[in-house]
Short mmCIF file of C-alpha atoms in Angstrom, two decimals:
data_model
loop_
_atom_site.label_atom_id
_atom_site.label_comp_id
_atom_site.label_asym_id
_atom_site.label_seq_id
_atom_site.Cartn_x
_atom_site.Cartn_y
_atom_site.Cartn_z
CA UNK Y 1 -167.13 -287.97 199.37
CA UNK Y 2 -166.36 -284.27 197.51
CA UNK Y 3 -164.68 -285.13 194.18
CA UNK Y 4 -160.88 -284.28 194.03
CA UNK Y 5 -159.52 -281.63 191.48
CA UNK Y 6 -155.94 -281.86 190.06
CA UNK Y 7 -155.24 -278.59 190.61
CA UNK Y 8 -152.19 -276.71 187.86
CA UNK Y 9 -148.69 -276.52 189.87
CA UNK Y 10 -147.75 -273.46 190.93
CA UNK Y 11 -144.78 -271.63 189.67
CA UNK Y 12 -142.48 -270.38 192.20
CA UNK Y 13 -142.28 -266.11 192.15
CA UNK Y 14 -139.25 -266.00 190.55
CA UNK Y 15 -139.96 -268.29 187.65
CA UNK Y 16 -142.08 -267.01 184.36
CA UNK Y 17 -144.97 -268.26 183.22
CA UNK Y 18 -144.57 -270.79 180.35
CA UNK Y 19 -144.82 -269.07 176.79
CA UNK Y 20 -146.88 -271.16 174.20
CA UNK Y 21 -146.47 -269.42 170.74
CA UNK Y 22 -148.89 -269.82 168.25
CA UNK Y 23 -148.72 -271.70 165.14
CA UNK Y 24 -146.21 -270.85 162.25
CA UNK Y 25 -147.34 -272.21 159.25
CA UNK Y 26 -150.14 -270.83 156.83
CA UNK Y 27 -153.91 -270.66 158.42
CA UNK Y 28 -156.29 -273.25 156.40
CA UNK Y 29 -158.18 -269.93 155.42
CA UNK Y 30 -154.64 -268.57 153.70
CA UNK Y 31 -154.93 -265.09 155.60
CA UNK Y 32 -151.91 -264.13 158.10
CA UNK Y 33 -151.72 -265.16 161.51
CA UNK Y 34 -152.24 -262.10 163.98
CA UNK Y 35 -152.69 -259.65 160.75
CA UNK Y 36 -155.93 -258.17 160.35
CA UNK Y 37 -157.37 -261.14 157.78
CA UNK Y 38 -155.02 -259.08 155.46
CA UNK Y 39 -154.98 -261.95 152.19
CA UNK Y 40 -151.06 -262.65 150.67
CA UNK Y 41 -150.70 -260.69 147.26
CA UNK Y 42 -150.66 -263.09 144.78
CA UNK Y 43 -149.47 -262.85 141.45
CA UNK Y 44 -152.57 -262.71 139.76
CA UNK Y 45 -153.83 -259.75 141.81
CA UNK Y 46 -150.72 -257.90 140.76
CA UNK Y 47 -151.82 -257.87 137.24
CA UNK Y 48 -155.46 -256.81 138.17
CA UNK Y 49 -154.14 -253.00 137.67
CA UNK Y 50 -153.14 -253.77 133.60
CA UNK Y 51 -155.79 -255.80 133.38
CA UNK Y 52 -157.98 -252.37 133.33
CA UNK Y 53 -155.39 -250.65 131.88
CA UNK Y 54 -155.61 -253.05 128.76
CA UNK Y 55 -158.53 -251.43 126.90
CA UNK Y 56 -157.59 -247.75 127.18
CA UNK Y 57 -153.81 -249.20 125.91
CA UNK Y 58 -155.19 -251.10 123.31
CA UNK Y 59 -157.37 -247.57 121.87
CA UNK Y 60 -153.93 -246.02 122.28
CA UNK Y 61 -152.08 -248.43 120.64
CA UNK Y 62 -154.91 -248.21 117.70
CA UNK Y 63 -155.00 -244.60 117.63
CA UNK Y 64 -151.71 -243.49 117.90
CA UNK Y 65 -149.03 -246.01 117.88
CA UNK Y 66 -150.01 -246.98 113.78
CA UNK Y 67 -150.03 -243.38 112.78
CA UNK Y 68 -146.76 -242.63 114.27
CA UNK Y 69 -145.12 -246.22 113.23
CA UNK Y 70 -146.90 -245.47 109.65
CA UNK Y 71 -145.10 -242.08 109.51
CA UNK Y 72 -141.58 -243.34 110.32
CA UNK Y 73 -141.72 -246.11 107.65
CA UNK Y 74 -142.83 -243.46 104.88
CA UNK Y 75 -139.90 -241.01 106.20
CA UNK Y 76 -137.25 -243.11 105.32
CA UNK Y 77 -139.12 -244.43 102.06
CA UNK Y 78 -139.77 -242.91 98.36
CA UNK Y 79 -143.35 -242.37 98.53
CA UNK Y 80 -145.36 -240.19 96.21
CA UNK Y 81 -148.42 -240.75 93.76
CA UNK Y 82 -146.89 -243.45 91.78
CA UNK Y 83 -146.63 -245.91 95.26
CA UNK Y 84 -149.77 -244.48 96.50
CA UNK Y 85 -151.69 -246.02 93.41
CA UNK Y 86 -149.81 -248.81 93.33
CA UNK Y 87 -147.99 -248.55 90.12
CA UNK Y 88 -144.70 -248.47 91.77
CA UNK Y 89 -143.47 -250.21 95.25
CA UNK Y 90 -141.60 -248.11 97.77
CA UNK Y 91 -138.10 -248.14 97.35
CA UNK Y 92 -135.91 -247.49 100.72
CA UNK Y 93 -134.33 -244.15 100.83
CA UNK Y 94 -132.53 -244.18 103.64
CA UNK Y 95 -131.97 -240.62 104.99
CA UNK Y 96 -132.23 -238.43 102.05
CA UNK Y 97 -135.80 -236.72 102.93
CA UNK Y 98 -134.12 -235.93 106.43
CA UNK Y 99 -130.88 -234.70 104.34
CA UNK Y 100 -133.17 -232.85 101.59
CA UNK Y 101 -135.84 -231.19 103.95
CA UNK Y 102 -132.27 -230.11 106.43
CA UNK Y 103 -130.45 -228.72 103.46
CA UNK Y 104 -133.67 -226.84 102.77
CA UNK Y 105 -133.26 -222.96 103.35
CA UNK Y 106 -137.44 -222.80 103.43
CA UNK Y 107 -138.02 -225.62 105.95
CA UNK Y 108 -135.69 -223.31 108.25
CA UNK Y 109 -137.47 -220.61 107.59
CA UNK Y 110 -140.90 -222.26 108.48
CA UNK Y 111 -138.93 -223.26 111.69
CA UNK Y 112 -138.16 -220.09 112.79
CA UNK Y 113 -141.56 -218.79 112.40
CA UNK Y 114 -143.00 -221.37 114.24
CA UNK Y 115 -141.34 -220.84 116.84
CA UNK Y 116 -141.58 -216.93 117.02
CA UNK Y 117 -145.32 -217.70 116.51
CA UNK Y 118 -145.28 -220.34 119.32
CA UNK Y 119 -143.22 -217.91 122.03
CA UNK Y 120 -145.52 -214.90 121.15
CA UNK Y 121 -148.68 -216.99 122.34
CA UNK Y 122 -147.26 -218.59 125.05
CA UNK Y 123 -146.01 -215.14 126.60
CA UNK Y 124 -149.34 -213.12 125.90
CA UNK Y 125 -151.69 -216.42 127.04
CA UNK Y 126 -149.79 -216.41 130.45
CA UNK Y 127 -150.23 -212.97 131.14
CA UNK Y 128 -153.29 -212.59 130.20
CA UNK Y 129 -154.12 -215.56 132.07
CA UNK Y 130 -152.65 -214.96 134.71
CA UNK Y 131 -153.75 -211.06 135.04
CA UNK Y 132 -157.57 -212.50 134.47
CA UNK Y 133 -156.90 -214.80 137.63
CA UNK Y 134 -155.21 -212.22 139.94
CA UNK Y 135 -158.50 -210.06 138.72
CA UNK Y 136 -160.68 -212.62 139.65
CA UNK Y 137 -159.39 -212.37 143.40
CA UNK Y 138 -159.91 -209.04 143.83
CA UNK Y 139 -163.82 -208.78 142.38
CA UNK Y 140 -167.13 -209.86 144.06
CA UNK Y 141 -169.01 -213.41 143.63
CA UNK Y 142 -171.29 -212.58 141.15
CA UNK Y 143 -168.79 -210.68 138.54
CA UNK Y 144 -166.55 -213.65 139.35
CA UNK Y 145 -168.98 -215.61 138.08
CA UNK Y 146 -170.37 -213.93 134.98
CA UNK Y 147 -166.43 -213.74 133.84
CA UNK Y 148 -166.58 -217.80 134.47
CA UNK Y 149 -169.56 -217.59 132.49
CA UNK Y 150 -167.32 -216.00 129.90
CA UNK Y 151 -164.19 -217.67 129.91
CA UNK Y 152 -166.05 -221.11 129.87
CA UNK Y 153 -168.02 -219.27 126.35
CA UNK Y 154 -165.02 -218.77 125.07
CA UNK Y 155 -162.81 -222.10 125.02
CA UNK Y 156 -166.13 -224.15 124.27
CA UNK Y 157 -166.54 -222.41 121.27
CA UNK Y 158 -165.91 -224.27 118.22
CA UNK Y 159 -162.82 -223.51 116.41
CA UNK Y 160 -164.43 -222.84 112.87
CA UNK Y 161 -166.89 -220.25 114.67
CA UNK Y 162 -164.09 -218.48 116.31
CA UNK Y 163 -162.42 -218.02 113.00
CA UNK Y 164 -165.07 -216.71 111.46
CA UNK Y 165 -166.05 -214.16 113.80
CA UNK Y 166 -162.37 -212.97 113.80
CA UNK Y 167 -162.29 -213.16 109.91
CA UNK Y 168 -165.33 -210.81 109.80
CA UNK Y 169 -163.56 -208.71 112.87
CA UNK Y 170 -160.92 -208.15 111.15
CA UNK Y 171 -162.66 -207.71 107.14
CA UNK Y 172 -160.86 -205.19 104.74
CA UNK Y 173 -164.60 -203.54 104.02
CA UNK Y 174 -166.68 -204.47 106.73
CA UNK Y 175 -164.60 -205.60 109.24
CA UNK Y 176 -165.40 -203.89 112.84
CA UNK Y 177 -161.62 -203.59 114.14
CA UNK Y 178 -160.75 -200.86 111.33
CA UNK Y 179 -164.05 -198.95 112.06
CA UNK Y 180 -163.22 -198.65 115.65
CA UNK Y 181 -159.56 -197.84 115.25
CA UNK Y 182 -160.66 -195.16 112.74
CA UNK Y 183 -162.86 -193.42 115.48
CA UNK Y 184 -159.39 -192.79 116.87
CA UNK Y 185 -158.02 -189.21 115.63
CA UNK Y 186 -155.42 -189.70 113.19
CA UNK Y 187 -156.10 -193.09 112.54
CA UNK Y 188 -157.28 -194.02 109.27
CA UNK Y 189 -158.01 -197.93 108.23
CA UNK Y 190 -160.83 -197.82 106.46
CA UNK Y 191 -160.33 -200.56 103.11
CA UNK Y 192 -156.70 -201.98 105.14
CA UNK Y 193 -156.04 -205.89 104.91
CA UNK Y 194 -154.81 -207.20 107.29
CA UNK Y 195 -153.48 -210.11 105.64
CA UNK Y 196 -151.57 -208.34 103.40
CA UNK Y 197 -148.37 -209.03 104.86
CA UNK Y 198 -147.01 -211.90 106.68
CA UNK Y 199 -146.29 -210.62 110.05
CA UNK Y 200 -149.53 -208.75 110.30
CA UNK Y 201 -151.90 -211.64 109.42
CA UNK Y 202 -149.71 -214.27 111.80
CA UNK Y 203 -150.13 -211.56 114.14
CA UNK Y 204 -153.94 -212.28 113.99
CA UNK Y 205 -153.90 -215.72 113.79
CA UNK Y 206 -151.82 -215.36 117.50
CA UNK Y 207 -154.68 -213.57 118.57
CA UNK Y 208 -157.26 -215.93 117.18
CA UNK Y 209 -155.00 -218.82 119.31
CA UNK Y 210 -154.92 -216.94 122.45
CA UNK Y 211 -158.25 -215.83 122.65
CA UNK Y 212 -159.12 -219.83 122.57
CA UNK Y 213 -156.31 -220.67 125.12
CA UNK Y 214 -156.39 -217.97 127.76
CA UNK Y 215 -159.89 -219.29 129.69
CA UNK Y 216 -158.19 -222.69 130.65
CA UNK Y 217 -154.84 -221.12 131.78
CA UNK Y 218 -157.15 -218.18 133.65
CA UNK Y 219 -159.04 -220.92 135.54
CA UNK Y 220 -156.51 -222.85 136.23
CA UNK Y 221 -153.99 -220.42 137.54
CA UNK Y 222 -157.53 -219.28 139.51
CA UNK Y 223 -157.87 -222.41 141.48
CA UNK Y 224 -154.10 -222.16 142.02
CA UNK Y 225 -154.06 -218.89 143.56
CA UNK Y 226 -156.64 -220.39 146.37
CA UNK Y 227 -153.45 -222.60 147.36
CA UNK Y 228 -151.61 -219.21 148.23
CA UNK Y 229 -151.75 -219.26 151.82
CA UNK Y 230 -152.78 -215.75 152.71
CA UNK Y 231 -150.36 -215.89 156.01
CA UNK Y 232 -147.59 -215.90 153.57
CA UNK Y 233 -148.57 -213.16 151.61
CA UNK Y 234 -149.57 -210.70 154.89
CA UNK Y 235 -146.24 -211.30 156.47
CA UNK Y 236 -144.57 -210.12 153.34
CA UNK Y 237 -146.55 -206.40 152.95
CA UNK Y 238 -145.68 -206.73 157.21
CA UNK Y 239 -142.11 -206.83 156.13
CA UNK Y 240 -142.11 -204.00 153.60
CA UNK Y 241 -143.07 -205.65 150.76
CA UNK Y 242 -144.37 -204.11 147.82
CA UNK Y 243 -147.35 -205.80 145.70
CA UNK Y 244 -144.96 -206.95 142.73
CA UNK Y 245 -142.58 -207.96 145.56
CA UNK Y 246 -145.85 -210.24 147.31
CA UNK Y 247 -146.47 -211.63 144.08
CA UNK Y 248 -142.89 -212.09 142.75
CA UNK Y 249 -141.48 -213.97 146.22
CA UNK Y 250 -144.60 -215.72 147.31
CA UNK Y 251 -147.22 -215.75 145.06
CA UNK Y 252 -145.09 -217.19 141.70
CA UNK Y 253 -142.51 -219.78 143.58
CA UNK Y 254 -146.26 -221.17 145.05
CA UNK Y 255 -147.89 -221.45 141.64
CA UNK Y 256 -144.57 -222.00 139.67
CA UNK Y 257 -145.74 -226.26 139.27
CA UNK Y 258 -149.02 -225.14 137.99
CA UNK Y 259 -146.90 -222.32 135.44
CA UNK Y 260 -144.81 -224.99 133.92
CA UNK Y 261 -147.24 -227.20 133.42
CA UNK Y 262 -149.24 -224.86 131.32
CA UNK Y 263 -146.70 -222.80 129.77
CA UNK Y 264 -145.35 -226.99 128.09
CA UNK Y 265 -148.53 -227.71 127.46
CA UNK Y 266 -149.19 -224.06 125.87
CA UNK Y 267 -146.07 -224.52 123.38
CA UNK Y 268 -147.16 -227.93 122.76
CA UNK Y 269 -150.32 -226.71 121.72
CA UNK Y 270 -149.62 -223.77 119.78
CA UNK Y 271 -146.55 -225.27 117.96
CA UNK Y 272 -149.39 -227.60 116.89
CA UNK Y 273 -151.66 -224.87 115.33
CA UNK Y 274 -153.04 -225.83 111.88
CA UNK Y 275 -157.10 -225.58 111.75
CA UNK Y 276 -156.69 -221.62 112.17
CA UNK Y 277 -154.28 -221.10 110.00
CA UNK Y 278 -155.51 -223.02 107.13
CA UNK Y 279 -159.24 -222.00 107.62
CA UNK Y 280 -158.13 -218.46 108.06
CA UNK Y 281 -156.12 -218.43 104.92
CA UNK Y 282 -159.24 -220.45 103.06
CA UNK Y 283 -157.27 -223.95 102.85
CA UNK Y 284 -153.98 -222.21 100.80
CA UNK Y 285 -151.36 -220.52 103.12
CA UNK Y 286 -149.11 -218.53 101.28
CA UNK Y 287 -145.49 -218.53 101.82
CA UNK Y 288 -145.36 -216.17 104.93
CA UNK Y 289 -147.93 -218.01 106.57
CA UNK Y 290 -146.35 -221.40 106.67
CA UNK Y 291 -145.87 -223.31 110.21
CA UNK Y 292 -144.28 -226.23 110.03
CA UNK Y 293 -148.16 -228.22 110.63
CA UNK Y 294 -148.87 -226.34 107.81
CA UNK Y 295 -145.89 -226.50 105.49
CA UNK Y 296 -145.77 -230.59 106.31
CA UNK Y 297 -149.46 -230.57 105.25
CA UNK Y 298 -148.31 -228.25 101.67
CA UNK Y 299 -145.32 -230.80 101.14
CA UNK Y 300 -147.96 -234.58 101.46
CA UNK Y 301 -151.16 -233.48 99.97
CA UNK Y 302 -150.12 -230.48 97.67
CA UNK Y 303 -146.87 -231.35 96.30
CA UNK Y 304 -147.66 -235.00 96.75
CA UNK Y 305 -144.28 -235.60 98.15
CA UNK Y 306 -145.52 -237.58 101.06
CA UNK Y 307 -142.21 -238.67 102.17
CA UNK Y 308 -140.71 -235.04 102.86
CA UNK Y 309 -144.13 -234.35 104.87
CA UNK Y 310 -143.32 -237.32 106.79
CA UNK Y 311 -140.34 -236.48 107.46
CA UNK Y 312 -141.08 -232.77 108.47
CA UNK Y 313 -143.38 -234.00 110.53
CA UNK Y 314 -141.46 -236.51 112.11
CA UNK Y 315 -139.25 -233.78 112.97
CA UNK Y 316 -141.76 -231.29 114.29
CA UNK Y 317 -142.92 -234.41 116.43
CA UNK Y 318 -139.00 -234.81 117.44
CA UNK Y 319 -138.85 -231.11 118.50
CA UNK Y 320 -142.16 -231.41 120.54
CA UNK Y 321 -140.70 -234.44 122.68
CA UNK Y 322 -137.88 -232.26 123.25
CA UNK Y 323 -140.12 -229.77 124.82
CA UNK Y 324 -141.77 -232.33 126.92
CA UNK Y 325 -138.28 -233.16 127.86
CA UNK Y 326 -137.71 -229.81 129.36
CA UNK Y 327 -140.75 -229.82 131.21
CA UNK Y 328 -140.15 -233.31 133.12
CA UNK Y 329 -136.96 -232.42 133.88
CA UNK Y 330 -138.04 -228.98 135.60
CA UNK Y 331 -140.67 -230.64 137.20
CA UNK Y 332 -137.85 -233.54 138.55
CA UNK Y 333 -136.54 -230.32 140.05
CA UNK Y 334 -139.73 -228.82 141.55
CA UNK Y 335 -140.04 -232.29 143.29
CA UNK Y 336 -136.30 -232.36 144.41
CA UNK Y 337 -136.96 -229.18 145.94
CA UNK Y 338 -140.27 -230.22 147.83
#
């Protein structure tokens, strides 16, 4: 005899299939049913990230956080050379280094030229920078690359060589700037110092500052201008458009992210100058050529006042984060606009 075979019933046509659904609870391997093996986060894993943050934070910390906690706690102290031997312990002073370095007609002063001094390079390391990178659009490979080259020359030069080429540049009796503007008819500045007056010698300096800072905004407004789609910029000259108007309505609304990024970190930086002033001026700015790095430096280590430094300094850091300030919230706004 054949064996017999149960064989499954058969469902009518109009009734479905049965559904079995799979398991609910957790798979003894711990991955998700029906993901792709995807494992659940676990708490642990979330702190992988700060975990590898923790060294770099730790340098920080080390490098930056006791400085700047150091300098509050001698701003609102009494700190000069009888606490820094030890004779004497710190005595609390509350706020009268703010109140006497506010009240100060100088520290004003110092302000406002900083400031000046800080706009002036911003504005001429923009242009500049930005007229080398519109240049460097315009001019074959291999001049593109020898002004690279050049530009790269420049801002890896050390700062204590710069200064010294620009001190001899700029020499009462040998420097090569008056020889060349004497060649000029009518111009005569054979023996003049430049330094002689305030204005003139910051005036230097600025140039001293800009020549170091205009390669990295030049290459970096470079690369931006690759990100100008060139569609853009033909349907503008289509529509009339002249080549300040190309570059004015397309060309800076593009770039302006890149702009504001390095015109902050440009007044950051050159509100910070103090190696080339104070090597310029041989390690004793006079009066006129105080910036506030400068005249906090004068006010520690010169008058041995080291509270008033720290508190100047403390300030100029104040003034700085309201810079930064400025700059997040106008790139919140770029964003918002995106």
């Amino acid at each position: 005899m054949k064996p017999t075979t149960t064989l499954p019933t058969a469902t009518t046509a109009g009734d479905p299939p049965t559904r079995h659904d799979p398991p609910t609870g957790p798979s003894p391997s711990g991955t998700r049913p029906g993901g792709n093996g995807g494992r659940r986060r676990t708490p642990a894993g979330a702190g992988v990230p700060w975990l590898l943050l923790a060294p770099c934070l730790a340098v920080l910390a080390l490098v930056l956080g006791y400085p700047l906690t150091r300098l509050v706690t001698l701003s609102f102290q009494k700190f000069g050379q009888p606490q820094l031997w030890g004779f004497q312990a710190p005595e609390s002073a509350g706020l009268d280094n703010f109140t006497a370095v506010l009240g100060d007609g100088e520290f004003w002063a110092v302000v406002l030229r900083t400031i000046v001094f800080a706009a002036g390079a911003v504005i001429l390391t923009m242009v500049l920078g930005m007229l080398i990178a519109l240049l460097q659009q315009r001019v074959s490979g291999w001049v593109k690359t020898l002004i690279n080259i050049a530009l790269v020359a420049s801002w890896g030069m050390p700062i204590l060589v710069a200064v010294t080429i620009f001190k001899w540049m700029f020499d009462t009796d040998y420097g090569v700037l008056n020889w060349v503007l004497s060649r000029i008819p009518g111009v005569d500045l054979i023996g003049h110092n430049w330094f002689a007056s305030g204005p003139q010698g910051l005036a230097v300096i600025m140039l001293l500052v800009v020549w170091g800072a205009v390669p990295f905004v030049a290459i970096t407004l470079s690369a931006g201008l690759t990100q100008v789609p060139a569609e853009l910029e033909e349907a503008a000259r289509l529509d009339g458009a002249s080549a300040w108007g190309v570059f004015r309505h397309v060309t800076v609304p593009i770039l302006k992210p890149v702009i504001v990024m390095l015109a902050t970190l440009s007044v950051i930086w050159d509100m910070g100058v103090f190696p080339q002033v104070f090597v310029m001026r041989n390690g004793h700015p006079e009066a006129e050529f105080q910036l506030l790095t400068t005249y906090s430096y004068d006010k520690a280590f010169v008058v041995n006042d080291y509270s008033q430094g720290s508190a100047i300094a403390l300030l100029t850091v104040l003034l700085l984060l309201g810079v930064i300030a400025v700059y997040m919230r106008q790139m919140l706004k770029i964003g918002e606009v995106e």
